[in-house]
Short mmCIF file of C-alpha atoms in Angstrom, two decimals:
data_model
loop_
_atom_site.label_atom_id
_atom_site.label_comp_id
_atom_site.label_asym_id
_atom_site.label_seq_id
_atom_site.Cartn_x
_atom_site.Cartn_y
_atom_site.Cartn_z
CA MET U 1 24.38 92.98 30.44
CA ASN U 2 28.24 91.99 30.63
CA PHE U 3 30.80 94.21 31.52
CA ARG U 4 34.18 93.45 29.89
CA GLU U 5 36.11 94.54 27.05
CA ASN U 6 35.09 93.69 23.57
CA ARG U 7 38.34 93.53 21.91
CA THR U 8 39.43 91.12 20.02
CA HIS U 9 43.04 90.98 20.86
CA GLY U 10 45.56 89.49 18.28
CA THR U 11 43.36 86.67 15.68
CA THR U 12 41.91 82.60 15.85
CA PHE U 13 45.25 81.02 15.35
CA TYR U 14 47.27 83.87 17.08
CA PRO U 15 45.20 84.92 19.63
CA LEU U 16 48.28 87.80 21.10
CA HIS U 17 48.45 91.11 21.12
CA VAL U 18 51.23 93.45 22.53
CA TYR U 19 49.97 97.02 22.89
CA SER U 20 52.70 99.26 22.86
CA HIS U 21 52.10 103.43 24.16
CA HIS U 22 54.14 105.49 23.96
CA ASP U 23 53.24 108.62 25.61
CA LYS U 24 54.87 111.57 25.41
CA ASP U 25 52.66 114.34 26.92
CA GLY U 26 51.35 111.84 29.55
CA PHE U 27 47.64 111.94 31.54
CA TYR U 28 47.20 108.71 29.17
CA SER U 29 44.65 106.91 31.23
CA VAL U 30 42.91 103.48 30.89
CA ALA U 31 39.40 103.27 32.58
CA SER U 32 39.05 100.31 35.06
CA HIS U 33 37.80 96.93 32.77
CA TRP U 34 37.61 93.03 32.80
CA HIS U 35 39.19 91.26 30.22
CA GLU U 36 39.07 86.99 29.95
CA GLU U 37 42.26 87.43 29.07
CA LEU U 38 45.98 87.59 31.14
CA GLU U 39 47.25 90.83 30.75
CA TRP U 40 51.83 91.27 31.55
CA VAL U 41 52.21 95.23 31.25
CA TYR U 42 56.05 96.15 31.34
CA ALA U 43 56.85 100.05 31.95
CA GLN U 44 59.78 100.88 29.16
CA THR U 45 60.33 104.13 31.31
CA GLY U 46 58.04 106.63 33.21
CA VAL U 47 56.12 105.33 35.92
CA LEU U 48 52.75 104.11 35.72
CA ASP U 49 49.80 103.99 38.48
CA LEU U 50 47.43 101.44 38.17
CA ARG U 51 44.36 99.45 40.35
CA ILE U 52 43.73 96.04 40.10
CA GLN U 53 41.04 94.37 41.65
CA GLY U 54 40.86 97.94 44.26
CA LYS U 55 43.86 97.87 45.27
CA SER U 56 46.69 100.46 43.71
CA TYR U 57 50.01 100.12 42.63
CA THR U 58 52.86 101.70 40.97
CA LEU U 59 54.93 100.44 38.50
CA GLN U 60 58.38 101.76 37.90
CA GLU U 61 60.20 102.19 35.22
CA GLY U 62 62.00 98.74 34.51
CA GLU U 63 58.88 97.08 36.40
CA PHE U 64 56.07 94.26 35.45
CA CYS U 65 52.99 93.63 36.64
CA PHE U 66 50.79 90.22 36.02
CA ILE U 67 46.78 90.89 35.87
CA ASN U 68 44.96 88.00 36.01
CA ALA U 69 41.88 86.82 33.44
CA GLU U 70 38.63 88.70 34.69
CA GLU U 71 40.79 90.63 37.16
CA LEU U 72 39.28 94.45 36.75
CA HIS U 73 42.30 96.76 36.25
CA GLU U 74 42.67 100.47 35.27
CA ILE U 75 46.49 102.37 34.08
CA ARG U 76 46.92 105.46 34.62
CA SER U 77 50.42 108.06 34.37
CA GLU U 78 51.41 111.28 34.81
CA GLY U 79 54.46 112.36 32.22
CA ALA U 80 56.03 110.63 29.65
CA SER U 81 55.84 106.73 29.26
CA LEU U 82 56.24 103.76 27.33
CA HIS U 83 54.75 100.76 28.57
CA HIS U 84 53.83 97.73 27.02
CA ALA U 85 50.64 95.24 27.36
CA ILE U 86 50.59 92.20 26.27
CA VAL U 87 47.97 90.67 25.96
CA PHE U 88 46.27 87.05 24.95
CA GLN U 89 43.85 84.57 25.88
CA GLY U 90 45.60 81.30 28.23
CA ASP U 91 44.63 78.52 26.20
CA PHE U 92 46.74 79.84 23.64
CA LEU U 93 49.22 77.24 25.72
CA ASP U 94 47.26 74.92 25.18
CA PHE U 95 49.17 71.03 23.93
CA GLU U 96 47.15 69.27 21.61
CA ARG U 97 47.92 66.51 23.37
CA TYR U 98 47.34 65.75 27.11
CA ASP U 99 50.47 65.36 29.16
CA THR U 100 51.91 65.36 32.00
CA CYS U 101 52.95 68.83 31.32
CA GLU U 102 49.80 70.57 30.33
CA HIS U 103 48.29 68.71 33.50
CA GLN U 104 50.64 70.12 35.61
CA PHE U 105 51.61 73.62 34.24
CA ILE U 106 49.16 74.41 31.74
CA ARG U 107 46.03 73.34 33.01
CA PRO U 108 46.28 75.62 36.29
CA ILE U 109 46.46 78.43 34.27
CA THR U 110 44.29 77.69 31.46
CA ASN U 111 42.33 76.76 34.58
CA ARG U 112 42.44 79.48 35.67
CA THR U 113 43.24 77.67 39.66
CA LEU U 114 46.47 78.87 39.82
CA SER U 115 46.51 82.44 39.65
CA PHE U 116 49.83 85.01 38.63
CA PRO U 117 51.16 87.39 41.24
CA THR U 118 50.87 91.05 41.25
CA LEU U 119 54.26 92.96 40.88
CA SER U 120 57.54 91.55 39.72
CA ARG U 121 58.80 92.98 42.76
CA ASP U 122 58.15 90.80 44.96
CA LEU U 123 60.00 87.86 43.10
CA PRO U 124 63.06 86.50 43.95
CA PRO U 125 65.68 89.02 41.79
CA GLU U 126 67.33 86.08 39.86
CA THR U 127 63.23 85.86 38.85
CA ARG U 128 62.59 89.53 38.18
CA GLU U 129 65.84 89.91 36.35
CA ASN U 130 64.99 86.82 34.10
CA ILE U 131 61.59 87.17 33.68
CA GLY U 132 62.59 90.86 32.59
CA ALA U 133 64.27 90.02 29.52
CA CYS U 134 61.95 87.26 28.37
CA LEU U 135 58.91 90.50 28.06
CA ARG U 136 61.70 92.61 26.10
CA GLU U 137 62.34 89.72 24.50
CA ILE U 138 58.53 89.19 23.04
CA ILE U 139 57.40 92.75 21.97
CA ALA U 140 60.69 93.07 20.13
CA CYS U 141 59.95 89.87 18.21
CA TYR U 142 55.90 90.73 18.23
CA HIS U 143 57.24 94.95 16.74
CA ASP U 144 59.99 93.35 13.92
CA LYS U 145 58.48 89.74 13.20
CA PRO U 146 61.99 87.97 12.82
CA ARG U 147 60.95 84.42 11.01
CA CYS U 148 59.28 81.71 13.34
CA TYR U 149 58.69 85.44 14.99
CA ALA U 150 55.18 83.67 16.42
CA LEU U 151 57.21 80.10 17.73
CA HIS U 152 59.81 82.03 19.65
CA ILE U 153 57.59 84.68 21.74
CA LYS U 154 55.20 81.13 22.72
CA ILE U 155 58.21 79.23 23.51
CA GLN U 156 59.45 83.22 25.87
CA ILE U 157 55.63 82.48 28.08
CA LEU U 158 56.56 79.38 28.44
CA GLN U 159 59.52 80.51 29.83
CA VAL U 160 58.53 82.76 31.96
CA LEU U 161 56.02 80.02 33.81
CA GLU U 162 58.55 78.39 34.41
CA LEU U 163 60.10 80.60 35.95
CA LEU U 164 57.01 81.26 38.33
CA TYR U 165 56.86 77.96 39.26
CA GLN U 166 60.71 77.24 40.15
CA ALA U 167 60.28 80.30 42.57
CA GLU U 168 57.20 78.96 43.13
CA ALA U 169 55.96 82.46 42.45
CA LEU U 170 52.43 81.21 41.67
CA THR U 171 49.35 81.04 44.03
CA ASN U 172 46.03 78.78 44.86
CA VAL U 173 42.60 80.81 43.73
CA ALA U 174 40.97 81.20 46.48
CA GLN U 175 38.36 83.10 46.55
CA SER U 176 35.65 83.70 49.31
CA SER U 177 31.15 83.90 47.66
CA ARG U 178 31.37 87.50 49.39
CA GLN U 179 34.24 88.54 47.64
CA GLU U 180 32.75 87.49 44.34
CA GLU U 181 29.76 88.49 44.67
CA THR U 182 31.11 92.66 45.41
CA TRP U 183 33.74 92.47 41.84
CA SER U 184 29.88 91.20 40.36
CA LYS U 185 27.94 93.98 41.51
CA LEU U 186 30.83 96.41 40.44
CA LYS U 187 31.75 95.14 37.39
CA ARG U 188 28.04 95.17 36.49
CA VAL U 189 27.84 99.11 37.39
CA ILE U 190 30.40 100.13 35.58
CA SER U 191 28.97 97.91 32.34
CA TYR U 192 26.10 99.67 32.91
CA MET U 193 27.89 103.03 33.63
CA GLN U 194 30.08 101.81 29.37
CA ASP U 195 26.75 101.29 27.85
CA ASN U 196 25.23 104.50 28.80
CA TYR U 197 27.86 107.00 29.05
CA ALA U 198 26.31 109.30 26.86
CA GLN U 199 23.03 109.34 28.81
CA PRO U 200 22.13 111.49 32.02
CA LEU U 201 22.68 108.95 34.78
CA THR U 202 21.73 109.99 38.38
CA LEU U 203 23.99 108.78 41.71
CA GLN U 204 20.05 106.44 42.18
CA GLU U 205 19.96 105.05 38.87
CA LEU U 206 24.00 103.41 39.57
CA ALA U 207 23.19 102.01 43.07
CA GLN U 208 20.17 100.09 41.66
CA GLN U 209 22.20 98.37 39.80
CA ALA U 210 24.46 97.19 42.76
CA TYR U 211 20.78 96.26 44.41
CA LEU U 212 22.96 99.50 47.93
CA SER U 213 21.85 102.54 48.71
CA PRO U 214 23.00 105.79 47.08
CA PRO U 215 25.04 106.39 50.16
CA TYR U 216 26.69 102.76 50.98
CA PHE U 217 26.82 102.55 47.16
CA CYS U 218 29.53 105.13 47.30
CA HIS U 219 30.89 103.82 49.74
CA PHE U 220 31.12 100.46 48.11
CA PHE U 221 32.59 102.18 44.56
CA HIS U 222 35.22 104.48 46.65
CA LYS U 223 36.29 101.62 48.27
CA ALA U 224 36.57 99.67 45.03
CA THR U 225 38.42 101.92 43.02
CA GLY U 226 40.20 104.74 44.65
CA MET U 227 36.67 107.04 43.48
CA SER U 228 33.35 107.83 43.52
CA PRO U 229 31.10 106.86 40.63
CA ILE U 230 30.47 110.15 39.47
CA ALA U 231 34.59 111.00 39.30
CA TYR U 232 34.34 107.56 37.26
CA LEU U 233 31.69 108.26 35.17
CA ASN U 234 33.12 111.73 34.13
CA SER U 235 36.91 110.09 33.45
CA TYR U 236 34.96 106.95 31.23
CA ARG U 237 33.11 110.38 29.59
CA ILE U 238 36.41 112.39 28.63
CA GLN U 239 38.45 109.33 27.74
CA ARG U 240 35.58 108.87 25.13
CA ALA U 241 35.86 112.00 24.53
CA ALA U 242 39.79 112.12 23.68
CA GLN U 243 39.02 109.32 21.02
CA MET U 244 36.57 111.43 19.20
CA LEU U 245 38.21 114.82 19.05
CA ALA U 246 41.29 112.22 18.20
CA GLN U 247 39.07 109.99 14.70
CA GLN U 248 36.58 113.02 13.82
CA ASP U 249 36.09 116.39 12.94
CA THR U 250 32.64 116.94 14.76
CA SER U 251 32.57 120.04 16.71
CA ILE U 252 33.88 120.08 20.60
CA ALA U 253 30.38 120.65 21.62
CA GLN U 254 28.80 117.76 19.74
CA ILE U 255 31.23 115.56 21.64
CA ALA U 256 30.73 117.13 25.25
CA MET U 257 26.91 116.37 24.67
CA GLU U 258 27.50 113.01 22.44
CA VAL U 259 29.73 111.31 25.63
CA GLY U 260 26.47 112.95 28.01
CA PHE U 261 28.11 116.92 28.81
CA ASP U 262 25.37 118.72 28.67
CA ASN U 263 27.34 121.98 29.64
CA GLN U 264 30.49 122.38 26.81
CA SER U 265 32.02 124.64 29.98
CA TYR U 266 31.80 121.79 32.13
CA PHE U 267 32.78 119.56 29.75
CA ILE U 268 36.24 121.45 28.56
CA ARG U 269 36.99 122.14 32.72
CA LYS U 270 36.41 118.91 33.19
CA PHE U 271 39.08 117.96 30.32
CA ARG U 272 41.65 119.88 31.74
CA GLU U 273 41.26 117.59 34.56
CA HIS U 274 42.05 114.76 33.03
CA LYS U 275 44.43 115.01 30.08
CA ARG U 276 45.79 119.42 31.74
CA VAL U 277 44.80 120.83 28.02
CA SER U 278 42.14 123.01 26.21
CA PRO U 279 39.48 119.77 23.62
CA ARG U 280 41.09 122.22 21.28
CA GLU U 281 44.87 121.71 21.71
CA TYR U 282 44.48 118.33 22.75
CA ARG U 283 43.18 117.75 19.66
CA ARG U 284 45.64 119.14 17.82
CA GLN U 285 48.20 117.66 18.88
CA VAL U 286 47.51 114.36 18.91
CA ARG U 287 47.02 115.01 14.92
CA GLN U 288 50.65 116.45 14.83
CA VAL U 289 51.77 112.91 16.40
#
């Protein structure tokens, strides 16, 4: 079973998409997931909390981060925010003719032998400022779609690569076999949760997916994600419930059952913890937007 995000970003002929999310009320969250595409996140306003490969980061207004292919990550915010995620396949940058540029600068990215730095604040000030300008140009161009926008976006992405190479900010990928095994186990467990969240899952059952004892599994999972396995499962269930509340007229009791809660009162309490409003109020607010 594969644990990656099952979503197509962009089209076959233009495999890039810019997701812009303006959260006026706060409490935005995307549960841990991974995908083969690169993802560049820009916080235009507000504050974003991210967890990437088990490490916690915070993006302040105007900052950005790079998420490498297949890195497990989640995004949260409390309070109003506007952020953008530029998601694209690495081979989007390939040249048809194999030349010096392809060999020296593009292939290390598409072959994943070089990785992007995580936070913009770790870059030299001038590099950070110039890359930020490129990202803002990509976002505006994608949404406005002026003439030649597809070409202009690709040029801006290549400009970002040049700036990172000039700053010597790209690093060689060196991951131990033990680290690879750890992330493989975590992806397997998270994928199992996301495939079976509607079913009553036990800690023992989840631990078996990682071939660990329940006590050690809890320690392992918390160290990697910052939350317990059950807390993550409930968070994912609430995320799915929020989508259903926004898109369907199904009763709240039925939605609670369909996302794995057999007790409606417990579901409402957990929903309030995550969204700061009741399911009914959330449905009303999201449909007014």
